Amino acid sequence: MPRWIVFHLALLILLAAELTFSRYGLAALTPEARARRQHRNAIAATVMWIAAALTFAAVIFHATGPAAATQFLAGYTIEESLSIDNLFVFLLLFRVFAIPPTYQPRVLFWGVLGAILLRGAFIAAGVQLLARFEWVSYLFALILLAAAVRLVIPSPQKPAPGNLACEPPIWIRWISHIHPVSQRHDRFVTREDGQLRITMLFLALIAIEAADIVFALDSIPAVLSITRQPFLAYTSNILAVMGLRSLFFLLAAMLRQLRFLHFGLAAILAFASARMLATRWVEVGPLASLAVILGILAITIGMSLLPHRNRSMYD
C-alpha cells in the first residue's frame, strides 16, 4: 500500500480516537468538572500526537535511514515551534469574535482540516517551484528573513498578549452590511426572521483559515529549508498542525508567560533563511539543524519561565 495512503489512514484513526476520547462523558459533568476533564484530555491528545510523530520518525528511520528521519524530526520541530506562536493569534481571534470556550473546539476542528488542504497545496507548489527555478530558494529565504524581523519589531496593529481587548475588524462590519450576520455562536449557519444567516462562529472559522494562509507563507519555506522531499515536508507539517488543536487548549493559559518566545522563533526563522541562502557554499546537515532548533527553543523557553522582577512587555 502506498505510503501516502497509509499515512492518511493512520491520521484518520488518530483523529477519530482524539475526538471520541475528548467528547466521552463531558455532557454529564458540571462546568468545573468539564473544564478539568478537557484540560486532561488536551494533555493526553498532545502526548498522543507527539508520540505519533516520534513513532513515524522511527518508521522512517527503519524504512529509509537516519538522514530522512532526522529531516522529518527537524521539519516537525520547526513547524511545532512556529505553531506555538500561532496559538496566540487564535486566542486573539476567539476574543474578537466572542467565541465561548465551549464552541472553540468546533472552529479549530474545521480549521485544522482546512489547514491540511492548504498546507498540502502550498508544499506541492513550493517543491515544484524549487525544482524548476533555483532562484525561488532565495525568495523563500527572504520571506523567512522578513518574518524573523517582523517577530522582533513590535507592530502597532498587533496588541501585546496581555492585552486581548480589541475592536472587531472592519471586514466584519462590511460583511454585515452585505449580508445579515447572526450573533449566535453555537452553529455556523442559522435561520432568523425567515432568513438564512451566517453566524459569528462562521466568521471566526473564516478568520482562522485566513490566518493559516498567512502562517503557511512562513512555515512552508521554513520546512522546505530543511528538506525538499515532498513526503517528509508534508507529513512533518501535517502532524504538527494536527496537534495544534489540543496544544491550544493546553497552552492557552501559558502563552503570556512565554515572553521571550518570539525572539526564539525569530532566531529559528533567521537560521532557516541563512541555511537557504548559504546552501551553495555551506551545507548544514539535518542533524545540526535539529540541534540548533532545539537549542534555541530550550534557551528561549527556559529564559521565559525564569522568575523576573520587572514587568515584561507582555504584562
Short mmCIF file of C-alpha atoms in Angstrom, two decimals:
data_model
loop_
_atom_site.label_atom_id
_atom_site.label_comp_id
_atom_site.label_asym_id
_atom_site.label_seq_id
_atom_site.Cartn_x
_atom_site.Cartn_y
_atom_site.Cartn_z
CA MET A 1 0.00 0.00 0.00
CA PRO A 2 1.47 3.42 -0.93
CA ARG A 3 2.92 5.35 1.97
CA TRP A 4 0.67 8.34 1.31
CA ILE A 5 -2.45 6.20 1.83
CA VAL A 6 -1.02 4.56 4.97
CA PHE A 7 -0.16 7.94 6.45
CA HIS A 8 -3.63 9.39 5.89
CA LEU A 9 -5.35 6.25 7.19
CA ALA A 10 -3.28 6.46 10.36
CA LEU A 11 -4.10 10.16 10.58
CA LEU A 12 -7.85 9.47 10.38
CA ILE A 13 -7.61 6.76 13.06
CA LEU A 14 -5.74 9.07 15.43
CA LEU A 15 -8.17 11.92 14.78
CA ALA A 16 -11.16 9.65 15.43
CA ALA A 17 -9.54 8.44 18.66
CA GLU A 18 -8.91 12.01 19.82
CA LEU A 19 -12.46 13.16 19.07
CA THR A 20 -14.05 10.10 20.70
CA PHE A 21 -11.93 10.36 23.83
CA SER A 22 -12.29 14.14 24.16
CA ARG A 23 -16.09 14.07 23.97
CA TYR A 24 -16.81 10.96 26.04
CA GLY A 25 -18.78 11.71 29.21
CA LEU A 26 -18.48 15.51 29.03
CA ALA A 27 -22.22 16.18 28.79
CA ALA A 28 -22.92 14.74 32.25
CA LEU A 29 -20.28 16.83 34.03
CA THR A 30 -20.61 20.16 35.78
CA PRO A 31 -18.89 23.15 34.10
CA GLU A 32 -15.98 22.99 36.57
CA ALA A 33 -15.52 19.24 36.16
CA ARG A 34 -15.86 19.61 32.39
CA ALA A 35 -13.07 22.19 32.31
CA ARG A 36 -10.78 19.89 34.31
CA ARG A 37 -11.61 16.94 32.06
CA GLN A 38 -10.97 18.99 28.92
CA HIS A 39 -7.58 20.05 30.28
CA ARG A 40 -6.64 16.42 30.96
CA ASN A 41 -7.92 15.44 27.52
CA ALA A 42 -5.78 18.16 25.94
CA ILE A 43 -2.70 16.80 27.72
CA ALA A 44 -3.49 13.25 26.56
CA ALA A 45 -4.13 14.37 22.98
CA THR A 46 -0.92 16.41 22.86
CA VAL A 47 1.08 13.44 24.14
CA MET A 48 -0.64 11.22 21.57
CA TRP A 49 0.26 13.46 18.61
CA ILE A 50 3.86 13.90 19.76
CA ALA A 51 4.15 10.13 20.25
CA ALA A 52 2.68 9.63 16.78
CA ALA A 53 5.31 11.96 15.29
CA LEU A 54 8.14 10.16 17.10
CA THR A 55 6.76 6.77 16.05
CA PHE A 56 6.53 7.96 12.46
CA ALA A 57 10.14 9.15 12.66
CA ALA A 58 11.14 5.67 13.87
CA VAL A 59 9.29 4.11 10.91
CA ILE A 60 11.08 6.44 8.51
CA PHE A 61 14.40 5.58 10.18
CA HIS A 62 13.74 1.86 9.69
CA ALA A 63 12.49 2.26 6.11
CA THR A 64 14.85 4.85 4.60
CA GLY A 65 17.63 5.54 7.09
CA PRO A 66 18.71 8.14 9.66
CA ALA A 67 19.06 11.07 7.22
CA ALA A 68 15.38 11.07 6.25
CA ALA A 69 14.26 10.52 9.86
CA THR A 70 16.35 13.46 11.04
CA GLN A 71 14.96 15.67 8.27
CA PHE A 72 11.44 14.73 9.36
CA LEU A 73 12.18 15.49 13.02
CA ALA A 74 13.81 18.81 12.17
CA GLY A 75 10.86 19.78 9.97
CA TYR A 76 8.37 18.69 12.62
CA THR A 77 10.20 20.61 15.35
CA ILE A 78 10.36 23.85 13.39
CA GLU A 79 6.67 23.59 12.45
CA GLU A 80 5.64 22.75 16.02
CA SER A 81 7.60 25.72 17.37
CA LEU A 82 6.03 28.09 14.84
CA SER A 83 2.60 26.70 15.76
CA ILE A 84 3.05 27.89 19.34
CA ASP A 85 3.21 31.48 18.12
CA ASN A 86 0.09 30.88 16.02
CA LEU A 87 -1.82 29.91 19.14
CA PHE A 88 -1.83 33.50 20.37
CA VAL A 89 -3.43 34.64 17.11
CA PHE A 90 -6.15 32.01 17.56
CA LEU A 91 -6.69 33.18 21.13
CA LEU A 92 -6.99 36.75 19.91
CA LEU A 93 -9.46 35.80 17.18
CA PHE A 94 -11.67 33.94 19.62
CA ARG A 95 -11.69 37.06 21.81
CA VAL A 96 -12.53 39.30 18.83
CA PHE A 97 -15.48 37.13 17.80
CA ALA A 98 -16.52 36.45 21.41
CA ILE A 99 -16.48 32.68 20.88
CA PRO A 100 -17.21 30.85 24.15
CA PRO A 101 -14.74 28.08 25.11
CA THR A 102 -17.49 25.50 24.58
CA TYR A 103 -17.57 26.15 20.83
CA GLN A 104 -13.88 26.85 20.21
CA PRO A 105 -13.02 23.15 19.57
CA ARG A 106 -15.55 23.07 16.70
CA VAL A 107 -13.89 26.02 14.98
CA LEU A 108 -10.42 24.56 15.48
CA PHE A 109 -11.51 21.14 14.18
CA TRP A 110 -12.72 22.51 10.84
CA GLY A 111 -9.86 24.98 10.78
CA VAL A 112 -7.34 22.14 11.09
CA LEU A 113 -9.00 20.21 8.25
CA GLY A 114 -8.82 23.28 6.04
CA ALA A 115 -5.19 23.79 7.05
CA ILE A 116 -4.32 20.25 5.90
CA LEU A 117 -5.62 21.00 2.39
CA LEU A 118 -3.88 24.38 2.30
CA ARG A 119 -0.53 23.06 3.54
CA GLY A 120 -0.62 20.17 1.07
CA ALA A 121 -1.22 22.54 -1.85
CA PHE A 122 1.42 25.01 -0.65
CA ILE A 123 4.06 22.31 -0.18
CA ALA A 124 3.36 20.78 -3.61
CA ALA A 125 3.65 24.20 -5.24
CA GLY A 126 6.78 25.09 -3.28
CA VAL A 127 8.57 21.85 -4.17
CA GLN A 128 7.72 22.27 -7.85
CA LEU A 129 8.94 25.86 -7.86
CA LEU A 130 12.21 24.93 -6.16
CA ALA A 131 12.75 22.09 -8.62
CA ARG A 132 12.17 24.27 -11.69
CA PHE A 133 13.55 27.63 -10.58
CA GLU A 134 16.62 27.66 -8.36
CA TRP A 135 16.25 31.37 -7.59
CA VAL A 136 12.99 30.66 -5.74
CA SER A 137 15.07 29.38 -2.81
CA TYR A 138 16.48 32.89 -2.37
CA LEU A 139 12.94 34.32 -2.47
CA PHE A 140 11.87 31.86 0.23
CA ALA A 141 14.93 32.82 2.27
CA LEU A 142 13.98 36.50 2.08
CA ILE A 143 10.42 35.65 3.14
CA LEU A 144 11.78 33.84 6.20
CA LEU A 145 14.11 36.73 6.99
CA ALA A 146 11.24 39.21 6.74
CA ALA A 147 9.16 37.00 9.05
CA ALA A 148 12.01 36.92 11.57
CA VAL A 149 12.29 40.71 11.54
CA ARG A 150 8.51 41.02 11.87
CA LEU A 151 8.57 38.90 15.03
CA VAL A 152 11.23 41.05 16.68
CA ILE A 153 9.92 44.51 15.73
CA PRO A 154 6.70 45.41 17.59
CA SER A 155 3.77 46.21 15.33
CA PRO A 156 1.22 48.87 16.31
CA GLN A 157 -1.52 46.73 14.76
CA LYS A 158 -0.64 43.72 16.88
CA PRO A 159 -1.66 44.05 20.54
CA ALA A 160 0.52 42.56 23.23
CA PRO A 161 -0.51 39.14 24.56
CA GLY A 162 -1.53 40.70 27.83
CA ASN A 163 -3.97 42.99 26.07
CA LEU A 164 -6.54 40.92 24.22
CA ALA A 165 -9.21 43.56 24.01
CA CYS A 166 -9.66 44.94 20.51
CA GLU A 167 -12.33 46.14 18.16
CA PRO A 168 -13.80 43.78 15.56
CA PRO A 169 -12.09 44.04 12.16
CA ILE A 170 -13.61 46.36 9.55
CA TRP A 171 -14.42 43.42 7.26
CA ILE A 172 -16.91 42.08 9.83
CA ARG A 173 -18.92 45.29 9.63
CA TRP A 174 -18.56 45.23 5.84
CA ILE A 175 -19.98 41.71 5.64
CA SER A 176 -22.81 42.70 7.97
CA HIS A 177 -23.86 45.44 5.54
CA ILE A 178 -23.87 43.00 2.60
CA HIS A 179 -25.48 40.03 4.35
CA PRO A 180 -27.03 39.86 7.83
CA VAL A 181 -24.81 38.16 10.40
CA SER A 182 -26.29 36.35 13.39
CA GLN A 183 -24.69 36.80 16.80
CA ARG A 184 -25.15 33.10 17.61
CA HIS A 185 -22.05 31.05 18.43
CA ASP A 186 -23.46 27.51 18.54
CA ARG A 187 -23.60 26.86 14.79
CA PHE A 188 -22.09 28.12 11.54
CA VAL A 189 -25.36 28.92 9.75
CA THR A 190 -28.79 29.67 11.22
CA ARG A 191 -32.20 30.93 10.16
CA GLU A 192 -33.54 34.08 11.78
CA ASP A 193 -36.67 36.01 10.80
CA GLY A 194 -37.14 33.62 7.90
CA GLN A 195 -33.70 34.50 6.50
CA LEU A 196 -30.62 32.29 6.29
CA ARG A 197 -27.71 33.95 8.05
CA ILE A 198 -24.09 33.17 8.73
CA THR A 199 -23.01 33.41 12.36
CA MET A 200 -20.07 34.80 14.29
CA LEU A 201 -18.85 31.22 14.61
CA PHE A 202 -18.63 31.00 10.81
CA LEU A 203 -16.78 34.33 10.61
CA ALA A 204 -14.32 33.05 13.22
CA LEU A 205 -13.70 29.98 11.04
CA ILE A 206 -13.03 32.19 8.02
CA ALA A 207 -10.59 34.26 10.08
CA ILE A 208 -8.79 31.11 11.30
CA GLU A 209 -8.42 29.83 7.73
CA ALA A 210 -7.18 33.23 6.53
CA ALA A 211 -4.67 33.33 9.37
CA ASP A 212 -3.39 29.88 8.42
CA ILE A 213 -2.71 31.09 4.87
CA VAL A 214 -0.51 33.81 6.37
CA PHE A 215 1.16 31.27 8.68
CA ALA A 216 1.84 28.97 5.73
CA LEU A 217 3.77 31.73 3.96
CA ASP A 218 6.31 31.48 6.78
CA SER A 219 6.14 27.80 7.74
CA ILE A 220 6.26 26.22 4.28
CA PRO A 221 9.54 27.93 3.27
CA ALA A 222 10.87 27.02 6.72
CA VAL A 223 10.23 23.30 6.32
CA LEU A 224 11.50 23.38 2.72
CA SER A 225 14.75 24.82 4.04
CA ILE A 226 15.14 21.52 5.92
CA THR A 227 14.02 19.03 3.28
CA ARG A 228 12.98 19.11 -0.38
CA GLN A 229 11.29 15.69 -0.21
CA PRO A 230 7.52 16.29 -0.55
CA PHE A 231 6.55 13.35 1.67
CA LEU A 232 8.79 14.42 4.56
CA ALA A 233 7.82 18.09 4.25
CA TYR A 234 4.11 17.26 4.12
CA THR A 235 4.00 14.69 6.91
CA SER A 236 6.07 16.77 9.34
CA ASN A 237 3.87 19.79 8.63
CA ILE A 238 0.57 17.95 8.95
CA LEU A 239 1.47 16.14 12.18
CA ALA A 240 2.42 19.50 13.71
CA VAL A 241 -0.89 21.02 12.54
CA MET A 242 -2.91 18.07 13.85
CA GLY A 243 -1.51 18.59 17.33
CA LEU A 244 -2.31 22.30 17.20
CA ARG A 245 -5.93 21.83 18.34
CA SER A 246 -5.09 20.11 21.61
CA LEU A 247 -1.99 22.23 22.12
CA PHE A 248 -4.16 25.36 22.01
CA PHE A 249 -6.23 24.31 25.00
CA LEU A 250 -3.14 23.11 26.85
CA LEU A 251 -1.01 26.22 26.38
CA ALA A 252 -3.62 28.99 26.11
CA ALA A 253 -3.17 29.91 29.76
CA MET A 254 0.66 29.78 29.49
CA LEU A 255 1.13 31.90 26.37
CA ARG A 256 1.62 35.12 28.32
CA GLN A 257 4.42 33.51 30.33
CA LEU A 258 6.48 32.72 27.21
CA ARG A 259 7.61 36.33 26.94
CA PHE A 260 10.82 35.57 25.03
CA LEU A 261 9.35 33.00 22.66
CA HIS A 262 9.07 35.45 19.76
CA PHE A 263 12.83 36.05 19.93
CA GLY A 264 13.45 32.31 19.70
CA LEU A 265 11.08 31.92 16.76
CA ALA A 266 12.75 34.85 15.03
CA ALA A 267 16.14 33.20 15.54
CA ILE A 268 14.82 29.91 14.11
CA LEU A 269 13.41 31.64 11.02
CA ALA A 270 16.65 33.60 10.58
CA PHE A 271 18.62 30.35 10.83
CA ALA A 272 16.38 28.72 8.20
CA SER A 273 16.83 31.77 5.97
CA ALA A 274 20.61 31.70 6.33
CA ARG A 275 20.62 27.96 5.62
CA MET A 276 18.79 28.51 2.33
CA LEU A 277 20.93 31.49 1.31
CA ALA A 278 24.22 29.71 2.03
CA THR A 279 23.27 26.26 0.75
CA ARG A 280 25.54 26.60 -2.29
CA TRP A 281 28.63 27.27 -0.16
CA VAL A 282 27.90 25.78 3.27
CA GLU A 283 25.97 22.56 3.84
CA VAL A 284 24.22 22.31 7.21
CA GLY A 285 23.01 18.76 7.78
CA PRO A 286 19.56 17.90 9.18
CA LEU A 287 21.06 16.69 12.47
CA ALA A 288 22.84 20.01 13.00
CA SER A 289 19.66 21.87 12.04
CA LEU A 290 17.63 19.86 14.55
CA ALA A 291 20.21 20.57 17.28
CA VAL A 292 20.14 24.32 16.55
CA ILE A 293 16.32 24.49 16.57
CA LEU A 294 16.02 22.51 19.82
CA GLY A 295 18.77 24.57 21.42
CA ILE A 296 17.12 27.88 20.53
CA LEU A 297 13.76 26.68 21.84
CA ALA A 298 15.26 25.37 25.07
CA ILE A 299 17.07 28.65 25.74
CA THR A 300 14.14 30.98 24.98
CA ILE A 301 11.51 28.88 26.79
CA GLY A 302 13.84 28.41 29.77
CA MET A 303 14.50 32.16 29.96
CA SER A 304 10.77 32.88 29.68
CA LEU A 305 9.93 30.63 32.61
CA LEU A 306 12.59 32.07 34.90
CA PRO A 307 11.21 34.35 37.66
CA HIS A 308 11.55 38.03 36.84
CA ARG A 309 11.07 41.10 38.95
CA ASN A 310 10.25 43.69 36.35
CA ARG A 311 7.06 43.66 34.35
CA SER A 312 7.66 42.37 30.88
CA MET A 313 6.31 43.74 27.63
CA TYR A 314 3.58 41.09 27.85
CA ASP A 315 2.17 42.21 31.19
#
